[in-house]
């Protein structure tokens, strides 16, 4: 089956080692356009390109970039990185990232209008580039399914039903938001095996994680590199994140686990030196450097690692 990428369509059989939830660039929507002097875009592109080359050196062949409206998606900048790291193919997203409120534009337009925007990104291309979105993104955080969030979840579900493009979510795992997302998707008629419930790895509540899997979806164990400390009190420790994956594998759920970092090669929410300080392990390569060796030590087999990083992403895009 074909999947669109920044580098042209590829066959799912060519995806290879895949990081399913990363970001090249995250910008606060509109700030760079308003105050371009605050950004050294050339330096930022060069830095992100170098980081992506390091991922390629670990054998990464496909990266799913889940940057959408709400995270300052800039397709032309992403294309510059893709052109310089041709070993890696980038699947890009459409959708809307909000924890509560919608942009005013969408407040007074209905769910189907929003869905039609996503469908155009999938069928015609994003921001005039002709690059088609291959995945849909939405979010529910601590505020829960507010009216704005519910509109996005239902619009994403409807765009999925019209196009067959799969869904990847952001959740606040501590409040078990993934189950609410599954309920809404099911009401809309979505087959839950086409859904990754993202940031599930922020929880070590096996009951919660297994419920998501038993309902049919994948659990995104997708924030390796973000660990508990004074600045990031909501995140689990390194040990907890790794042990939770090992335990799910041991219990036979390897076919429903997705591994990634949610790394942002550039993010303007904090000065980058602060990002490095509060999350020193966070990168596109941490899983290969530290997590996989430790999973092996905990009894996770090579076949299970390949399942999580190669076979699961492929099956998810194929919809099999
Ligand atoms: Zn993300």
Tab-separated table of C-alpha atoms and ligand atoms in Angstrom:
chain	number	residue	atom	x	y	z
A	1	UNK	CA	0.000	0.000	0.000
A	2	UNK	CA	1.232	3.555	-0.797
A	3	UNK	CA	1.731	6.227	1.883
A	4	UNK	CA	2.485	9.875	1.040
A	5	UNK	CA	5.660	11.419	2.483
A	6	UNK	CA	7.618	14.660	2.157
A	7	UNK	CA	9.841	12.709	-0.224
A	8	UNK	CA	7.044	11.358	-2.411
A	9	UNK	CA	4.837	8.289	-2.086
A	10	UNK	CA	6.422	5.159	-0.655
A	11	UNK	CA	5.163	1.615	-0.317
A	12	UNK	CA	4.433	0.531	3.269
A	13	UNK	CA	6.825	-2.384	2.661
A	14	UNK	CA	9.647	0.199	2.386
A	15	UNK	CA	8.918	1.926	5.723
A	16	UNK	CA	11.500	-0.049	7.704
A	17	UNK	CA	12.559	1.219	11.114
A	18	UNK	CA	9.926	3.823	11.966
A	19	UNK	CA	9.656	6.476	14.672
A	20	UNK	CA	5.919	7.013	14.905
A	21	UNK	CA	5.661	10.235	16.903
A	22	UNK	CA	8.259	12.953	16.494
A	23	UNK	CA	8.407	16.609	15.456
A	24	UNK	CA	10.941	18.403	13.316
A	25	UNK	CA	9.823	21.886	14.415
A	26	UNK	CA	7.254	23.063	16.932
A	27	UNK	CA	6.411	26.773	16.823
A	28	UNK	CA	3.848	28.720	18.815
A	29	UNK	CA	1.251	29.377	16.104
A	30	UNK	CA	1.775	32.734	14.422
A	31	UNK	CA	4.623	34.041	16.610
A	32	UNK	CA	7.415	33.521	14.087
A	33	UNK	CA	5.328	35.155	11.343
A	34	UNK	CA	4.651	38.125	13.661
A	35	UNK	CA	8.186	38.449	15.054
A	36	UNK	CA	10.580	36.825	12.603
A	37	UNK	CA	13.592	38.563	14.203
A	38	UNK	CA	13.211	36.301	17.268
A	39	UNK	CA	14.195	33.266	15.192
A	40	UNK	CA	17.363	32.206	13.398
A	41	UNK	CA	15.569	29.947	10.919
A	42	UNK	CA	18.736	29.040	9.007
A	43	UNK	CA	20.448	27.927	12.200
A	44	UNK	CA	17.340	26.053	13.333
A	45	UNK	CA	17.063	24.125	10.037
A	46	UNK	CA	20.768	23.226	10.135
A	47	UNK	CA	20.503	21.992	13.729
A	48	UNK	CA	17.394	19.866	13.122
A	49	UNK	CA	18.942	18.444	9.950
A	50	UNK	CA	22.013	17.315	11.888
A	51	UNK	CA	19.844	15.703	14.574
A	52	UNK	CA	17.887	13.841	11.919
A	53	UNK	CA	21.112	12.606	10.308
A	54	UNK	CA	21.967	11.007	13.650
A	55	UNK	CA	18.624	9.178	13.645
A	56	UNK	CA	19.372	7.963	10.119
A	57	UNK	CA	22.711	6.617	11.325
A	58	UNK	CA	20.785	4.337	13.719
A	59	UNK	CA	18.865	2.900	10.792
A	60	UNK	CA	15.717	5.015	11.038
A	61	UNK	CA	14.052	5.015	7.609
A	62	UNK	CA	10.666	6.609	8.324
A	63	UNK	CA	9.662	9.358	10.733
A	64	UNK	CA	6.041	10.299	11.396
A	65	UNK	CA	5.874	14.025	12.138
A	66	UNK	CA	2.708	14.823	14.090
A	67	UNK	CA	2.923	18.611	13.850
A	68	UNK	CA	-0.422	20.219	12.961
A	69	UNK	CA	-2.306	23.488	13.457
A	70	UNK	CA	-1.715	24.465	17.083
A	71	UNK	CA	1.946	23.413	16.855
A	72	UNK	CA	2.986	25.854	14.123
A	73	UNK	CA	3.274	23.395	11.229
A	74	UNK	CA	5.583	24.814	8.507
A	75	UNK	CA	5.744	22.417	5.595
A	76	UNK	CA	8.373	24.342	3.579
A	77	UNK	CA	10.863	24.179	6.497
A	78	UNK	CA	10.175	20.462	6.951
A	79	UNK	CA	10.790	19.916	3.241
A	80	UNK	CA	14.250	21.491	3.580
A	81	UNK	CA	15.244	18.907	6.211
A	82	UNK	CA	13.747	16.078	4.170
A	83	UNK	CA	15.748	17.131	1.103
A	84	UNK	CA	19.008	17.029	3.101
A	85	UNK	CA	18.361	13.663	4.805
A	86	UNK	CA	17.073	11.541	1.908
A	87	UNK	CA	17.658	8.269	3.811
A	88	UNK	CA	14.639	9.163	5.983
A	89	UNK	CA	11.088	9.534	4.681
A	90	UNK	CA	8.679	11.804	6.577
A	91	UNK	CA	4.982	11.082	6.883
A	92	UNK	CA	3.220	14.335	7.811
A	93	UNK	CA	-0.034	15.041	9.600
A	94	UNK	CA	-3.194	17.078	9.483
A	95	UNK	CA	-5.576	17.782	12.323
A	96	UNK	CA	-5.706	20.238	15.174
A	97	UNK	CA	-3.850	20.359	18.477
A	98	UNK	CA	-5.759	22.030	21.296
A	99	UNK	CA	-6.494	21.189	24.928
A	100	UNK	CA	-9.650	23.258	24.993
A	101	UNK	CA	-10.371	26.280	22.826
A	102	UNK	CA	-10.545	26.355	19.046
A	103	UNK	CA	-9.192	29.059	16.755
A	104	UNK	CA	-12.063	31.560	16.265
A	105	UNK	CA	-12.350	30.431	12.649
A	106	UNK	CA	-13.583	27.016	13.754
A	107	UNK	CA	-15.720	28.180	16.679
A	108	UNK	CA	-18.627	29.180	14.476
A	109	UNK	CA	-18.271	26.527	11.783
A	110	UNK	CA	-19.410	22.952	12.179
A	111	UNK	CA	-17.661	19.590	12.568
A	112	UNK	CA	-18.045	18.681	8.908
A	113	UNK	CA	-16.456	21.932	7.783
A	114	UNK	CA	-13.425	21.175	9.956
A	115	UNK	CA	-13.348	17.610	8.626
A	116	UNK	CA	-13.368	18.960	5.046
A	117	UNK	CA	-10.196	20.981	5.778
A	118	UNK	CA	-8.455	17.806	6.958
A	119	UNK	CA	-9.724	15.851	3.939
A	120	UNK	CA	-8.284	18.500	1.591
A	121	UNK	CA	-4.884	18.196	3.311
A	122	UNK	CA	-5.101	14.429	2.762
A	123	UNK	CA	-6.334	14.482	-0.833
A	124	UNK	CA	-4.780	17.648	-2.307
A	125	UNK	CA	-1.844	18.561	-0.070
A	126	UNK	CA	-0.866	20.881	2.753
A	127	UNK	CA	-0.309	24.646	2.528
A	128	UNK	CA	-0.024	24.630	-1.245
A	129	UNK	CA	2.937	22.240	-1.296
A	130	UNK	CA	1.157	19.298	-2.876
A	131	UNK	CA	2.453	17.130	-0.006
A	132	UNK	CA	-0.471	15.042	1.226
A	133	UNK	CA	-1.056	14.273	4.896
A	134	UNK	CA	-0.741	10.580	5.767
A	135	UNK	CA	-2.036	10.681	9.333
A	136	UNK	CA	-4.599	12.560	11.460
A	137	UNK	CA	-3.802	14.128	14.824
A	138	UNK	CA	-5.970	15.334	17.710
A	139	UNK	CA	-5.544	15.900	21.444
A	140	UNK	CA	-7.311	15.553	24.768
A	141	UNK	CA	-5.401	16.833	27.772
A	142	UNK	CA	-6.265	17.401	31.426
A	143	UNK	CA	-9.341	19.599	30.733
A	144	UNK	CA	-10.948	16.538	29.084
A	145	UNK	CA	-13.436	16.481	26.236
A	146	UNK	CA	-14.396	20.157	26.216
A	147	UNK	CA	-16.772	21.315	23.431
A	148	UNK	CA	-13.791	22.438	21.326
A	149	UNK	CA	-11.904	19.176	21.808
A	150	UNK	CA	-14.992	17.088	21.036
A	151	UNK	CA	-15.425	18.945	17.739
A	152	UNK	CA	-11.834	18.119	16.773
A	153	UNK	CA	-12.118	14.439	17.770
A	154	UNK	CA	-15.299	14.020	15.727
A	155	UNK	CA	-13.902	15.941	12.738
A	156	UNK	CA	-10.763	13.763	12.799
A	157	UNK	CA	-12.936	10.629	12.966
A	158	UNK	CA	-15.012	11.786	9.985
A	159	UNK	CA	-11.944	12.703	7.918
A	160	UNK	CA	-10.563	9.240	8.715
A	161	UNK	CA	-13.789	7.566	7.567
A	162	UNK	CA	-13.723	9.515	4.294
A	163	UNK	CA	-10.059	8.844	3.507
A	164	UNK	CA	-8.847	5.760	5.415
A	165	UNK	CA	-5.917	7.729	6.849
A	166	UNK	CA	-5.163	6.531	10.411
A	167	UNK	CA	-5.472	8.533	13.650
A	168	UNK	CA	-2.835	9.341	16.276
A	169	UNK	CA	-3.853	11.152	19.469
A	170	UNK	CA	-2.278	13.151	22.272
A	171	UNK	CA	-3.624	12.309	25.731
A	172	UNK	CA	-3.213	13.189	29.376
A	173	UNK	CA	-2.658	9.609	30.501
A	174	UNK	CA	-3.000	10.218	34.253
A	175	UNK	CA	-6.672	11.069	33.736
A	176	UNK	CA	-7.181	8.087	31.390
A	177	UNK	CA	-8.224	10.336	28.485
A	178	UNK	CA	-7.564	7.580	25.963
A	179	UNK	CA	-10.723	5.712	26.897
A	180	UNK	CA	-12.859	8.814	26.256
A	181	UNK	CA	-11.230	9.222	22.853
A	182	UNK	CA	-11.987	5.603	22.004
A	183	UNK	CA	-15.635	6.087	23.035
A	184	UNK	CA	-16.057	9.109	20.736
A	185	UNK	CA	-14.256	7.436	17.812
A	186	UNK	CA	-16.460	4.365	18.253
A	187	UNK	CA	-19.604	6.520	18.257
A	188	UNK	CA	-18.406	7.956	14.937
A	189	UNK	CA	-17.891	4.446	13.517
A	190	UNK	CA	-14.070	4.274	13.604
A	191	UNK	CA	-12.410	0.851	13.722
A	192	UNK	CA	-10.224	1.332	16.826
A	193	UNK	CA	-7.327	-0.634	15.362
A	194	UNK	CA	-6.710	2.384	13.106
A	195	UNK	CA	-5.953	4.486	16.204
A	196	UNK	CA	-2.817	5.021	18.313
A	197	UNK	CA	-3.633	6.430	21.746
A	198	UNK	CA	-0.578	8.637	22.147
A	199	UNK	CA	1.366	9.325	25.343
A	200	UNK	CA	-0.038	6.162	26.917
A	201	UNK	CA	3.508	5.570	28.161
A	202	UNK	CA	3.098	8.531	30.532
A	203	UNK	CA	1.079	6.021	32.607
A	204	UNK	CA	2.212	2.768	34.199
A	205	UNK	CA	-1.367	1.786	35.057
A	206	UNK	CA	-1.447	-1.608	33.339
A	207	UNK	CA	-5.216	-1.844	33.769
A	208	UNK	CA	-5.643	1.352	31.775
A	209	UNK	CA	-3.104	0.400	29.110
A	210	UNK	CA	-4.538	-3.078	28.620
A	211	UNK	CA	-8.082	-1.633	28.362
A	212	UNK	CA	-6.931	0.577	25.470
A	213	UNK	CA	-5.352	-2.448	23.773
A	214	UNK	CA	-8.297	-4.759	24.423
A	215	UNK	CA	-10.553	-2.105	22.868
A	216	UNK	CA	-8.436	-2.539	19.739
A	217	UNK	CA	-6.025	0.420	19.628
A	218	UNK	CA	-2.264	0.758	19.891
A	219	UNK	CA	-0.643	2.286	22.978
A	220	UNK	CA	1.862	5.022	22.135
A	221	UNK	CA	4.840	4.504	24.459
A	222	UNK	CA	6.094	7.574	22.711
A	223	UNK	CA	7.815	9.959	25.095
A	224	UNK	CA	11.136	8.240	25.778
A	225	UNK	CA	13.484	10.989	26.931
A	226	UNK	CA	10.938	12.891	29.032
A	227	UNK	CA	11.458	11.756	32.617
A	228	UNK	CA	10.348	12.734	36.067
A	229	UNK	CA	12.268	15.594	37.672
A	230	UNK	CA	11.495	18.881	39.406
A	231	UNK	CA	10.727	20.598	36.120
A	232	UNK	CA	8.694	17.675	34.710
A	233	UNK	CA	6.867	16.251	37.750
A	234	UNK	CA	4.066	14.608	35.733
A	235	UNK	CA	6.339	12.236	33.827
A	236	UNK	CA	7.393	8.744	34.949
A	237	UNK	CA	11.040	7.875	35.580
A	238	UNK	CA	13.189	6.206	32.936
A	239	UNK	CA	12.902	2.877	34.773
A	240	UNK	CA	9.126	3.064	34.936
A	241	UNK	CA	8.772	3.811	31.229
A	242	UNK	CA	11.066	0.945	30.210
A	243	UNK	CA	9.626	-1.574	32.677
A	244	UNK	CA	6.074	-0.844	31.562
A	245	UNK	CA	6.969	-1.699	27.950
A	246	UNK	CA	8.792	-4.867	29.046
A	247	UNK	CA	5.811	-5.952	31.135
A	248	UNK	CA	3.324	-5.404	28.276
A	249	UNK	CA	5.606	-7.440	25.984
A	250	UNK	CA	5.785	-10.206	28.581
A	251	UNK	CA	1.992	-10.295	28.795
A	252	UNK	CA	1.662	-10.762	25.043
A	253	UNK	CA	0.764	-7.261	23.883
A	254	UNK	CA	3.817	-6.535	21.687
A	255	UNK	CA	1.617	-6.254	18.578
A	256	UNK	CA	-0.115	-3.202	20.016
A	257	UNK	CA	2.910	-1.199	21.244
A	258	UNK	CA	4.382	1.856	19.481
A	259	UNK	CA	7.777	3.283	20.543
A	260	UNK	CA	8.880	6.882	19.936
A	261	UNK	CA	10.292	10.008	21.615
A	262	UNK	CA	7.894	12.865	20.756
A	263	UNK	CA	11.174	14.723	20.323
A	264	UNK	CA	11.085	18.229	18.874
A	265	UNK	CA	14.283	19.024	16.972
A	266	UNK	CA	13.266	22.614	17.593
A	267	UNK	CA	10.556	23.895	19.938
A	268	UNK	CA	9.986	27.538	20.821
A	269	UNK	CA	7.875	26.923	23.937
A	270	UNK	CA	11.067	27.293	25.987
A	271	UNK	CA	14.531	28.540	25.106
A	272	UNK	CA	16.284	25.459	23.631
A	273	UNK	CA	18.989	25.551	26.339
A	274	UNK	CA	16.229	25.120	28.937
A	275	UNK	CA	14.843	22.149	26.963
A	276	UNK	CA	18.288	20.521	26.990
A	277	UNK	CA	18.597	21.170	30.707
A	278	UNK	CA	15.239	19.731	31.792
A	279	UNK	CA	15.265	16.801	29.331
A	280	UNK	CA	18.921	15.945	28.617
A	281	UNK	CA	18.114	12.468	27.234
A	282	UNK	CA	15.408	13.665	24.862
A	283	UNK	CA	16.459	13.153	21.216
A	284	UNK	CA	15.652	11.187	18.039
A	285	UNK	CA	18.193	8.499	19.050
A	286	UNK	CA	17.689	7.792	22.771
A	287	UNK	CA	15.578	4.655	22.129
A	288	UNK	CA	18.433	3.097	20.128
A	289	UNK	CA	21.180	4.191	22.500
A	290	UNK	CA	19.620	3.278	25.854
A	291	UNK	CA	16.048	1.983	25.786
A	292	UNK	CA	16.526	-0.999	23.456
A	293	UNK	CA	19.622	-2.337	25.268
A	294	UNK	CA	17.705	-2.159	28.556
A	295	UNK	CA	14.584	-3.787	27.082
A	296	UNK	CA	16.789	-6.659	25.886
A	297	UNK	CA	18.205	-7.008	29.378
A	298	UNK	CA	14.637	-7.255	30.706
A	299	UNK	CA	13.912	-10.164	28.387
A	300	UNK	CA	12.361	-8.406	25.390
A	301	UNK	CA	13.463	-10.319	22.290
A	302	UNK	CA	14.919	-8.972	19.061
A	303	UNK	CA	11.756	-10.124	17.277
A	304	UNK	CA	9.604	-8.129	19.707
A	305	UNK	CA	11.743	-5.008	19.187
A	306	UNK	CA	11.382	-5.367	15.414
A	307	UNK	CA	7.646	-5.882	15.891
A	308	UNK	CA	7.303	-2.567	17.748
A	309	UNK	CA	9.548	-0.487	15.469
A	310	UNK	CA	8.910	-2.013	12.041
A	311	UNK	CA	5.907	-4.347	11.810
A	312	UNK	CA	3.448	-2.393	13.967
A	313	UNK	CA	3.895	0.939	12.134
A	314	UNK	CA	3.488	-0.808	8.793
A	315	UNK	CA	0.364	-2.734	9.844
A	316	UNK	CA	-1.161	0.421	11.327
A	317	UNK	CA	-0.756	2.350	8.062
A	318	UNK	CA	-1.972	-0.588	6.006
A	319	UNK	CA	-5.069	-0.872	8.175
A	320	UNK	CA	-4.718	-4.650	8.211
B	1	LIG	ZN1	3.911	15.240	19.867
